[in-house]
PDB file of C-alpha atoms in Angstrom:
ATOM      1  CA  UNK A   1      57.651  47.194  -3.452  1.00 36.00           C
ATOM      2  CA  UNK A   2      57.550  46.179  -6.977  1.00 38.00           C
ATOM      3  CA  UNK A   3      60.995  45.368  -9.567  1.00 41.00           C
ATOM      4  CA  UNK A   4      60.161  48.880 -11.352  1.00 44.00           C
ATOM      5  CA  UNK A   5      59.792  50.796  -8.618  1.00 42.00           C
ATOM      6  CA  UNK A   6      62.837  50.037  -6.290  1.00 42.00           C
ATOM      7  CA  UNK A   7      66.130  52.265  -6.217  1.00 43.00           C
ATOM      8  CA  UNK A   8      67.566  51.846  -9.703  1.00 46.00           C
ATOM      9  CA  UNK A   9      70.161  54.164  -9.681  1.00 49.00           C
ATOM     10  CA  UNK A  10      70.516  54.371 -13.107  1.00 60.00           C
ATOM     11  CA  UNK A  11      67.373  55.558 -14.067  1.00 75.00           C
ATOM     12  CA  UNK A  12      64.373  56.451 -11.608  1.00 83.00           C
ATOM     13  CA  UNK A  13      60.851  57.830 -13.181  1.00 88.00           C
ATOM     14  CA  UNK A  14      59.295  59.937 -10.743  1.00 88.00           C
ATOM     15  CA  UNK A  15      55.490  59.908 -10.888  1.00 87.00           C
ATOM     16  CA  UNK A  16      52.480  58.134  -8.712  1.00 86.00           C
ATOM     17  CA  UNK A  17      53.694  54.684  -8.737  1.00 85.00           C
ATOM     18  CA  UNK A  18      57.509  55.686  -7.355  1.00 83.00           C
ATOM     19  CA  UNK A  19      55.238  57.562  -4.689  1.00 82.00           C
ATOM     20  CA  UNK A  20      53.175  54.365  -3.764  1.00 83.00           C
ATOM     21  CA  UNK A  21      56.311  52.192  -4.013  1.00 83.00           C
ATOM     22  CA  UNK A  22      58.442  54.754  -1.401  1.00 83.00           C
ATOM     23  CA  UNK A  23      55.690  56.390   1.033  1.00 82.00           C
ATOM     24  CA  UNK A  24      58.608  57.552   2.918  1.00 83.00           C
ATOM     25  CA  UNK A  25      59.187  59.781  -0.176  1.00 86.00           C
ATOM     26  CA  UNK A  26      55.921  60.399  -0.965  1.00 90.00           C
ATOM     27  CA  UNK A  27      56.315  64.177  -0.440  1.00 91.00           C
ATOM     28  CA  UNK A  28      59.932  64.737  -2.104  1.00 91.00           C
ATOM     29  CA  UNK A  29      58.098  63.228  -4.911  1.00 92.00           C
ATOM     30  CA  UNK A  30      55.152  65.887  -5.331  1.00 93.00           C
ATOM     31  CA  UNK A  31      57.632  68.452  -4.940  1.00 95.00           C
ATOM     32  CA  UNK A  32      59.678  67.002  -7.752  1.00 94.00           C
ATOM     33  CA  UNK A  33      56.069  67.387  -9.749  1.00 95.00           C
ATOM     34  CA  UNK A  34      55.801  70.821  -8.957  1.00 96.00           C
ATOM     35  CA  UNK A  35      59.374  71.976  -9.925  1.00 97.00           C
ATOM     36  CA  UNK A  36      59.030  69.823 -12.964  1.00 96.00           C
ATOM     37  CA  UNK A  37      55.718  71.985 -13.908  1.00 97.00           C
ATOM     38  CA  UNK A  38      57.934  75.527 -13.653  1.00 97.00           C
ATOM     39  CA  UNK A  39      61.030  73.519 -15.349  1.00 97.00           C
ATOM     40  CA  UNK A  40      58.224  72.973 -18.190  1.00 97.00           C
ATOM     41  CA  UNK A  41      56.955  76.089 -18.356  1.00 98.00           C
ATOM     42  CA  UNK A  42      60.345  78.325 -18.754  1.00 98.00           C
ATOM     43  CA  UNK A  43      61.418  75.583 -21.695  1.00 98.00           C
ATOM     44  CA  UNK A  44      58.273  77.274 -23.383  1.00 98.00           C
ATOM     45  CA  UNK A  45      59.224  80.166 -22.715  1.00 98.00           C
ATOM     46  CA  UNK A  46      62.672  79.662 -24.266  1.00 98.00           C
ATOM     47  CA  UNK A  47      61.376  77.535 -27.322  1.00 98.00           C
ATOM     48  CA  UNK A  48      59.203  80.771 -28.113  1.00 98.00           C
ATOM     49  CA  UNK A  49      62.041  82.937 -27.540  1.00 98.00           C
ATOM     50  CA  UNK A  50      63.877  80.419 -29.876  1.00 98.00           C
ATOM     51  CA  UNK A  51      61.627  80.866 -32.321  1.00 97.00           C
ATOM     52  CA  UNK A  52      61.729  84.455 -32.321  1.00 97.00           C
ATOM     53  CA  UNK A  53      65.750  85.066 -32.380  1.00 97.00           C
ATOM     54  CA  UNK A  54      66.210  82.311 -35.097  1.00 96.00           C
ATOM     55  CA  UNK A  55      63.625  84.477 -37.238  1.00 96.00           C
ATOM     56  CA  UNK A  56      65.712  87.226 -36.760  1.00 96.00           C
ATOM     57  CA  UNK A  57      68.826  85.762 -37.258  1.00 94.00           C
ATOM     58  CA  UNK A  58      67.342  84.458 -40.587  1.00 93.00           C
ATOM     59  CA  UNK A  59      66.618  87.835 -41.709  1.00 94.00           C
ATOM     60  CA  UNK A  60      69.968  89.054 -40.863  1.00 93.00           C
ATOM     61  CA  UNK A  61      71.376  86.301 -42.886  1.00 91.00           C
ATOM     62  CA  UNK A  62      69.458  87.230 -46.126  1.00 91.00           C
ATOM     63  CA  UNK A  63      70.567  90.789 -45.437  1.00 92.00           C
ATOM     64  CA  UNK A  64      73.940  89.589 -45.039  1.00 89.00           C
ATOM     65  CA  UNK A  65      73.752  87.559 -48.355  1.00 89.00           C
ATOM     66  CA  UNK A  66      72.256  90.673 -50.030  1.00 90.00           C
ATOM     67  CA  UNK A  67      75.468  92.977 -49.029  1.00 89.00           C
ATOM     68  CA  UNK A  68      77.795  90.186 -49.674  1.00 88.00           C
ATOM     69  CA  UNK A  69      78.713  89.936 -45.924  1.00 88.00           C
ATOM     70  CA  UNK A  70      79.878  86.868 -44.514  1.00 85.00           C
ATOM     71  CA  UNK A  71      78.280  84.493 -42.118  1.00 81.00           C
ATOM     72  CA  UNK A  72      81.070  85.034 -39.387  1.00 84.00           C
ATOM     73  CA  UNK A  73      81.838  88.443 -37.698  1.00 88.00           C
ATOM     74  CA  UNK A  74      84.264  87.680 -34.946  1.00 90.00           C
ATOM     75  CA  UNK A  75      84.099  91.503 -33.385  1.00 92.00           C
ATOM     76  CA  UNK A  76      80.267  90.515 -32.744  1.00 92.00           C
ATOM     77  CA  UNK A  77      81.076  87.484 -31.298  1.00 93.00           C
ATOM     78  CA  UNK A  78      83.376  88.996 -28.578  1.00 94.00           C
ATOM     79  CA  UNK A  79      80.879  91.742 -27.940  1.00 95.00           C
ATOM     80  CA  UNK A  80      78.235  88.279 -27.230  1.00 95.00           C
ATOM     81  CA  UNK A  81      80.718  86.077 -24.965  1.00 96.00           C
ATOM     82  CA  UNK A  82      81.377  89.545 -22.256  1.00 97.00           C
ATOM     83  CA  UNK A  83      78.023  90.527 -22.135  1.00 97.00           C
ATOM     84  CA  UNK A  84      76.268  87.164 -21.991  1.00 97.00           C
ATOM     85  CA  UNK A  85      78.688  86.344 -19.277  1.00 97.00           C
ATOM     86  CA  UNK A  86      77.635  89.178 -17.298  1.00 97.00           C
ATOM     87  CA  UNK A  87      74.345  89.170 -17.878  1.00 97.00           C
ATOM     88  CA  UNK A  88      74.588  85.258 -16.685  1.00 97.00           C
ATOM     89  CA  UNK A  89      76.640  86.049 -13.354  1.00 97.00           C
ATOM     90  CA  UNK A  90      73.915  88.722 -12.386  1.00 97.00           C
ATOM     91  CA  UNK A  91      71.663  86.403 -12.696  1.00 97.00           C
ATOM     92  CA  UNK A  92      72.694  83.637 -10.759  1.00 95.00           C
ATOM     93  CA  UNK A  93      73.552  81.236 -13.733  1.00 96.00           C
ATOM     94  CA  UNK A  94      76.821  79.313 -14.558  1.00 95.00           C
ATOM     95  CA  UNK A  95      78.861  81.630 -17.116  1.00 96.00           C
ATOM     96  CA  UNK A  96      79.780  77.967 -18.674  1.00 95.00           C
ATOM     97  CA  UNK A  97      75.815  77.426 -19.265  1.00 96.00           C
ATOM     98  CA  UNK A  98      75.596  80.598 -20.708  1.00 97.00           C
ATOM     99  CA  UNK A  99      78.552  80.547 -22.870  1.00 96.00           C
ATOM    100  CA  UNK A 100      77.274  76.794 -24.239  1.00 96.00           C
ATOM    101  CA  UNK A 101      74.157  78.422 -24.982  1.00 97.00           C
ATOM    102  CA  UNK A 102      75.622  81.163 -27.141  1.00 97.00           C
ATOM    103  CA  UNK A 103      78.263  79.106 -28.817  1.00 95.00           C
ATOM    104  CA  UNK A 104      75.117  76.124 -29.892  1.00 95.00           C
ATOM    105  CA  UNK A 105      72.624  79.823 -31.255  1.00 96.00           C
ATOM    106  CA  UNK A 106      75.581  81.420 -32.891  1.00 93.00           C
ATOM    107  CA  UNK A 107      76.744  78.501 -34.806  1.00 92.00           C
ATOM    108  CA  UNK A 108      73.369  77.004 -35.655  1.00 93.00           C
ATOM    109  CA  UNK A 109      72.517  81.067 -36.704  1.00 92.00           C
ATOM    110  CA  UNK A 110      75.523  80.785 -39.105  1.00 89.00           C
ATOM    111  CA  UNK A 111      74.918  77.594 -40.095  1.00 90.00           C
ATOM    112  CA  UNK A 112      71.595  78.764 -41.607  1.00 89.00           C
ATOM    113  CA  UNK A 113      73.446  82.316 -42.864  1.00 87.00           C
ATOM    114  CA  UNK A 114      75.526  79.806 -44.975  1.00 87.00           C
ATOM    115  CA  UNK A 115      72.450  78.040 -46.535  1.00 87.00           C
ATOM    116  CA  UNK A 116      71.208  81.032 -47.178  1.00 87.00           C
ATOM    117  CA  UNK A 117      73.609  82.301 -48.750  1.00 85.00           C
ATOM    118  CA  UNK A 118      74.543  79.362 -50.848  1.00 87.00           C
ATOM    119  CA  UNK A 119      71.285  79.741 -52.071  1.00 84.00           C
ATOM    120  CA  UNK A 120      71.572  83.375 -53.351  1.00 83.00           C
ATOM    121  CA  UNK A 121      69.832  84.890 -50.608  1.00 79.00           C
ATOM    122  CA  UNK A 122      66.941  82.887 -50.649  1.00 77.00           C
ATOM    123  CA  UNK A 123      65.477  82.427 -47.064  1.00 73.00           C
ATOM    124  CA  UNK A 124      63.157  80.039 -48.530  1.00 71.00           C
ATOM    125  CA  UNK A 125      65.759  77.217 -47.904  1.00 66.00           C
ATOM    126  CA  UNK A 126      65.434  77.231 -44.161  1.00 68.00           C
ATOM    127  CA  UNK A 127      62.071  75.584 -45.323  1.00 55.00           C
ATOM    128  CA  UNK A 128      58.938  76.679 -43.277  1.00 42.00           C
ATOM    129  CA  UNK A 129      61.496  77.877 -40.015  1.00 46.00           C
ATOM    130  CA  UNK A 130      62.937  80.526 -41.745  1.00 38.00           C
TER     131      UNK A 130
ATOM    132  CA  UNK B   1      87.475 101.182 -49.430  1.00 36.00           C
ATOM    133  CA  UNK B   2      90.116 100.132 -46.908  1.00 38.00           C
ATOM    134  CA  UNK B   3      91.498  96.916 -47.233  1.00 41.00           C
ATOM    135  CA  UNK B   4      90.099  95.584 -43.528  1.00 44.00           C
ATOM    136  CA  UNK B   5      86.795  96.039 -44.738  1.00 42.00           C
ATOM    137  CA  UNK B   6      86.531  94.818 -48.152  1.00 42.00           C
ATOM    138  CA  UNK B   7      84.534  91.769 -48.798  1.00 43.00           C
ATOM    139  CA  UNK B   8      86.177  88.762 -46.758  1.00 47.00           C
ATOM    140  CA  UNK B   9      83.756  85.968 -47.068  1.00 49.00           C
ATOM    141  CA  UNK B  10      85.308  84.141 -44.189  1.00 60.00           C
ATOM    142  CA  UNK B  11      84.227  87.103 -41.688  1.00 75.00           C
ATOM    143  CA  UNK B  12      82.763  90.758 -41.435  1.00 83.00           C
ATOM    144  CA  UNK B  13      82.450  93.192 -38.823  1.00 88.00           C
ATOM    145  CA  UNK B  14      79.218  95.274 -39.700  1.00 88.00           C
ATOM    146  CA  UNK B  15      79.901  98.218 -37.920  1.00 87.00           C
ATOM    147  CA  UNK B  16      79.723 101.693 -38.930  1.00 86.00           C
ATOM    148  CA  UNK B  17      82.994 101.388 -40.579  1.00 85.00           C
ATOM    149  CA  UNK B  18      81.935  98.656 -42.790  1.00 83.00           C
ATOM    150  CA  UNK B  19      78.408 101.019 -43.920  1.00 82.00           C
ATOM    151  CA  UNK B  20      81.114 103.618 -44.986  1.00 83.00           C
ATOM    152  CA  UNK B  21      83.163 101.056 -46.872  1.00 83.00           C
ATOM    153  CA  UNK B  22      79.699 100.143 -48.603  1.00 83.00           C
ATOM    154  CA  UNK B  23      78.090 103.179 -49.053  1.00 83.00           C
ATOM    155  CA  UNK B  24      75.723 101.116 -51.298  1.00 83.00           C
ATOM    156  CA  UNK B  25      74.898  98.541 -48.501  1.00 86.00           C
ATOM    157  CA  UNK B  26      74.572 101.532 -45.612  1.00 90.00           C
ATOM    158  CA  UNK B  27      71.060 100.316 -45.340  1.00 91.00           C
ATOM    159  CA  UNK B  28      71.189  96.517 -44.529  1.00 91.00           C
ATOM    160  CA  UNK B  29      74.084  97.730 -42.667  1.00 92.00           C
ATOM    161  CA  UNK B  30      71.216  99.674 -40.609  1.00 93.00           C
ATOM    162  CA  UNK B  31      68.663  97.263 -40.389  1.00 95.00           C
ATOM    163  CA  UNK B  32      71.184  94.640 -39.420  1.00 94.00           C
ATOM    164  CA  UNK B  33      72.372  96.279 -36.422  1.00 95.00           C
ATOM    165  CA  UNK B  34      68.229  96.875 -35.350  1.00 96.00           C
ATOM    166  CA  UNK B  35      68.139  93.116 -35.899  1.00 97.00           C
ATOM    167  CA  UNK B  36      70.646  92.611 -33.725  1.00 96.00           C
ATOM    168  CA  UNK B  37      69.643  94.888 -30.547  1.00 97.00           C
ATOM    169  CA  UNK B  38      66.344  92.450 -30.803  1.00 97.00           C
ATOM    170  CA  UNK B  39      68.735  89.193 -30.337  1.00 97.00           C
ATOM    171  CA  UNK B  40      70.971  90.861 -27.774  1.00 97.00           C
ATOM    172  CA  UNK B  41      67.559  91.648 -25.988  1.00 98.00           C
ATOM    173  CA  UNK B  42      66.099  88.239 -26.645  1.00 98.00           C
ATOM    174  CA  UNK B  43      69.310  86.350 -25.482  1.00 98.00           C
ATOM    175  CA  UNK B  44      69.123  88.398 -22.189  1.00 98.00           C
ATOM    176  CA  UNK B  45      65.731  87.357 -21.501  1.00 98.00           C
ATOM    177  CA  UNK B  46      66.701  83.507 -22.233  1.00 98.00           C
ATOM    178  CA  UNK B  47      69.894  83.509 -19.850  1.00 98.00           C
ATOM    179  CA  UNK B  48      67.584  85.318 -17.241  1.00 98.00           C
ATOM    180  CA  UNK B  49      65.164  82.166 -18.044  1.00 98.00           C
ATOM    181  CA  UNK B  50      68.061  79.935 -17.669  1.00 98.00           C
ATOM    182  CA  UNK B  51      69.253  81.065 -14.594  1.00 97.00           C
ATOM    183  CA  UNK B  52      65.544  80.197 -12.800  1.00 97.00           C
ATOM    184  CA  UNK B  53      65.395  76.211 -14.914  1.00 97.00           C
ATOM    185  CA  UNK B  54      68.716  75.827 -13.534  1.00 96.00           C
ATOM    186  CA  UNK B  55      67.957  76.811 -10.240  1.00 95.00           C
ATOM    187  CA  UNK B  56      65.008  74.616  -9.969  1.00 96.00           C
ATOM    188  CA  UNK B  57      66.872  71.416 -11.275  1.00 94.00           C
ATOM    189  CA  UNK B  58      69.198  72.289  -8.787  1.00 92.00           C
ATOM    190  CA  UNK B  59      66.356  71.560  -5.926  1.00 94.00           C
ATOM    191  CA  UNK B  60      65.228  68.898  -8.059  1.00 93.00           C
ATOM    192  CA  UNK B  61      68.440  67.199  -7.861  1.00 91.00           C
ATOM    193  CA  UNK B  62      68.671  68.126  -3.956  1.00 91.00           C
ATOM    194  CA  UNK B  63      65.153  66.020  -3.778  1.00 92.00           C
ATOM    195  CA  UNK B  64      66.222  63.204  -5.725  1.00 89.00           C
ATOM    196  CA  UNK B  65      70.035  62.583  -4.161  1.00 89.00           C
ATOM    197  CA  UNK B  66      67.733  62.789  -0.223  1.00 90.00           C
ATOM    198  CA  UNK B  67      65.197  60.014  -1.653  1.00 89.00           C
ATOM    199  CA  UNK B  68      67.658  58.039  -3.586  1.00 88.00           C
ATOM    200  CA  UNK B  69      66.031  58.764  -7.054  1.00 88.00           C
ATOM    201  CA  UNK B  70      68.306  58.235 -10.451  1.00 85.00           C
ATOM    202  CA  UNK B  71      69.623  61.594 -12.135  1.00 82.00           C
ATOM    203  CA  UNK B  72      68.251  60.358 -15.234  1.00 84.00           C
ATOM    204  CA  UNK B  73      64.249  59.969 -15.882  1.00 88.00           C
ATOM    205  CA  UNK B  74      63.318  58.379 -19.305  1.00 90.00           C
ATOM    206  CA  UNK B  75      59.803  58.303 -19.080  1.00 92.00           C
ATOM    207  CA  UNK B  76      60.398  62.133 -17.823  1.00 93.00           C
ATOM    208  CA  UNK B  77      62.822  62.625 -21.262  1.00 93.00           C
ATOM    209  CA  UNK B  78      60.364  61.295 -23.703  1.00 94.00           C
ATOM    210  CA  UNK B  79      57.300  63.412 -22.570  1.00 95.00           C
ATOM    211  CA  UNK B  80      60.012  66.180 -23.126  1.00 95.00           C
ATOM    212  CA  UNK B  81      60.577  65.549 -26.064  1.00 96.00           C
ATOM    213  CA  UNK B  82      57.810  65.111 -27.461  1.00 97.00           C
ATOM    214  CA  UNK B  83      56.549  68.394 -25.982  1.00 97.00           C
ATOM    215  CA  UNK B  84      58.991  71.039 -27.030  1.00 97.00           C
ATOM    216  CA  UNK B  85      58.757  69.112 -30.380  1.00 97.00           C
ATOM    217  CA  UNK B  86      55.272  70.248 -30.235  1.00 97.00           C
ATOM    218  CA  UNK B  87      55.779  73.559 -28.760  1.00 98.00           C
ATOM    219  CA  UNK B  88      58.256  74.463 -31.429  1.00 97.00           C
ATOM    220  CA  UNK B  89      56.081  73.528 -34.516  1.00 97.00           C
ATOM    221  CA  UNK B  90      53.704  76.046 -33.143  1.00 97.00           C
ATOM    222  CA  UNK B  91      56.008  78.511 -32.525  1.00 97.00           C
ATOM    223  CA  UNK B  92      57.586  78.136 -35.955  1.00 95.00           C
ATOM    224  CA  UNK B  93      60.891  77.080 -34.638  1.00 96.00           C
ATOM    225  CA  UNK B  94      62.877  74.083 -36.356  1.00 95.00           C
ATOM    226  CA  UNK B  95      62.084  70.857 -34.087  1.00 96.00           C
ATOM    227  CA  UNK B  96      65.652  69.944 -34.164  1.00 95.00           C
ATOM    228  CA  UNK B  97      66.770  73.175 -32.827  1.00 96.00           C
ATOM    229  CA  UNK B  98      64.075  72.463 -29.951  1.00 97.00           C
ATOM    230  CA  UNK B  99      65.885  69.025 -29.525  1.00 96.00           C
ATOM    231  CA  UNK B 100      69.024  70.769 -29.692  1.00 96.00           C
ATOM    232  CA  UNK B 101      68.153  72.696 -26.914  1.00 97.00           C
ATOM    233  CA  UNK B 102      66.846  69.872 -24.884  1.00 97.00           C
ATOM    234  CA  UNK B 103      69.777  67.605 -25.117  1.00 95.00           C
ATOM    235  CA  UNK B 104      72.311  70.648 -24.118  1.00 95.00           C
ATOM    236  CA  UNK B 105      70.154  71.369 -20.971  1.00 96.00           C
ATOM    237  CA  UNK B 106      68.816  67.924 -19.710  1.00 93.00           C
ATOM    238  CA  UNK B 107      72.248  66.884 -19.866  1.00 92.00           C
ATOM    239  CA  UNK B 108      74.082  69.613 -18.281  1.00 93.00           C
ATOM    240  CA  UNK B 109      70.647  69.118 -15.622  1.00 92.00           C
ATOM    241  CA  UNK B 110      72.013  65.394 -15.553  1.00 89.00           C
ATOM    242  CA  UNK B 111      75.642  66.235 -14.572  1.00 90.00           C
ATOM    243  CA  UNK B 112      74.748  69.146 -12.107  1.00 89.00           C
ATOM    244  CA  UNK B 113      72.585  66.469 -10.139  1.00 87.00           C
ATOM    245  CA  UNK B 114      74.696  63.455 -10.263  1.00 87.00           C
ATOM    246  CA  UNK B 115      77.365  66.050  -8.564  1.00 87.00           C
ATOM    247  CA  UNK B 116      74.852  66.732  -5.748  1.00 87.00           C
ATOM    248  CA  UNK B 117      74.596  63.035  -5.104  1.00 85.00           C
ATOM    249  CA  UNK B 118      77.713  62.423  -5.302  1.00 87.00           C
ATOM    250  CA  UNK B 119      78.465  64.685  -2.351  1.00 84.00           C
ATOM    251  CA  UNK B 120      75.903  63.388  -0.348  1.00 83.00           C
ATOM    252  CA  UNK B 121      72.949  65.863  -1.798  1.00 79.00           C
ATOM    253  CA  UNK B 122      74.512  68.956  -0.967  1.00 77.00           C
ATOM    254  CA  UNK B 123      74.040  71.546  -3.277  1.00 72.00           C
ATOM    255  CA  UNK B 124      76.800  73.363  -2.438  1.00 71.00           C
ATOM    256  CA  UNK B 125      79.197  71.522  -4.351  1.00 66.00           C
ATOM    257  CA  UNK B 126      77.373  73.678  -7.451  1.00 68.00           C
ATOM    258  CA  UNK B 127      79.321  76.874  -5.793  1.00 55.00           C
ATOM    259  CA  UNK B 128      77.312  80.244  -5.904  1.00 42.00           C
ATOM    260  CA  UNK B 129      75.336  78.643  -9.048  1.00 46.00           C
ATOM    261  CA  UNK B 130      73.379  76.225  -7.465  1.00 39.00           C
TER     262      UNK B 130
END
């Protein structure tokens, strides 16, 4: 048993050498791999998901700009935190996780509705991510 | 023009009330609430997404607290990173917002898993949400 490979329990990289060092938890370690491989593949999922509400919210925020409306609309907001909740209880998921996932996309979204704004309605200034 | 929805660049509600205030803006008014149907649809899908990564770093957690692995994983982190980096140029996303999202799961992951060890890798002590 190597130095890197013993119980550090501070940090512990799972892969082929932890399996060789700890035989005994050879197979906790493969299914650690194959979890990992489905953790990776929703986060894809999500980043493309990302990708596509954050183009929407931009074009909402050049709309918004356009009418004069401001970044903020706290009626919205409500409306978001009950549903979100719900939709995260049904399925399984921590209403905290869910509600730190819409408070870090809504301010981020208005973030960006501010820069847009500030720049006359221009969605050019979220650069290439707009 | 009522005075609760005249132009209040702090906040605005765009509702139907506002696209009668702003007969002139009825439109983006419109399109704005389309926009919005697609984010409410898209943020379903990503809680729904959430609910299964969170479920699987829950038995990921479960495997490391039995084999006396680390909650944290560096080598694990930087491949991460790197990835979604990656995944989110493609995708048109803003890397830091990709980052953003990393950081808020990995270290709500982190928490949820050190809480498992902590009582003796039972992931019960995540309540219904594990």
């Amino acid at each position: 048993m190597s130095d890197d490979t013993t119980g550090d329990w501070q940090r512990t990289t799972i892969d082929s050498a932890q399996a060789a060092a700890h035989p005994e938890t050879a197979a906790a370690v493969a299914q650690i791999g194959g979890l990992r491989q489905s953790i990776d593949n929703i986060d894809a999922a999500i980043i493309s998901l990302l990708a596509e509400r954050f183009k929407a919210t931009a074009r909402v925020g050049v709309l918004k700009a356009g009418a004069g409306f401001a970044p903020e609309d706290t009626k919205r907001e409500h409306y978001q935190i009950t549903r979100l909740h719900r939709i995260a209880e049904d399925a399984g998921l921590d209403p905290q996780i869910a509600e730190m996932y819409r408070e870090f996309v809504v301010t981020e979204a208005k973030k960006r509705h501010q820069r847009i704004a500030d720049a006359g309605g221009d969605p050019g200034v979220l650069d290439v991510y707009a």
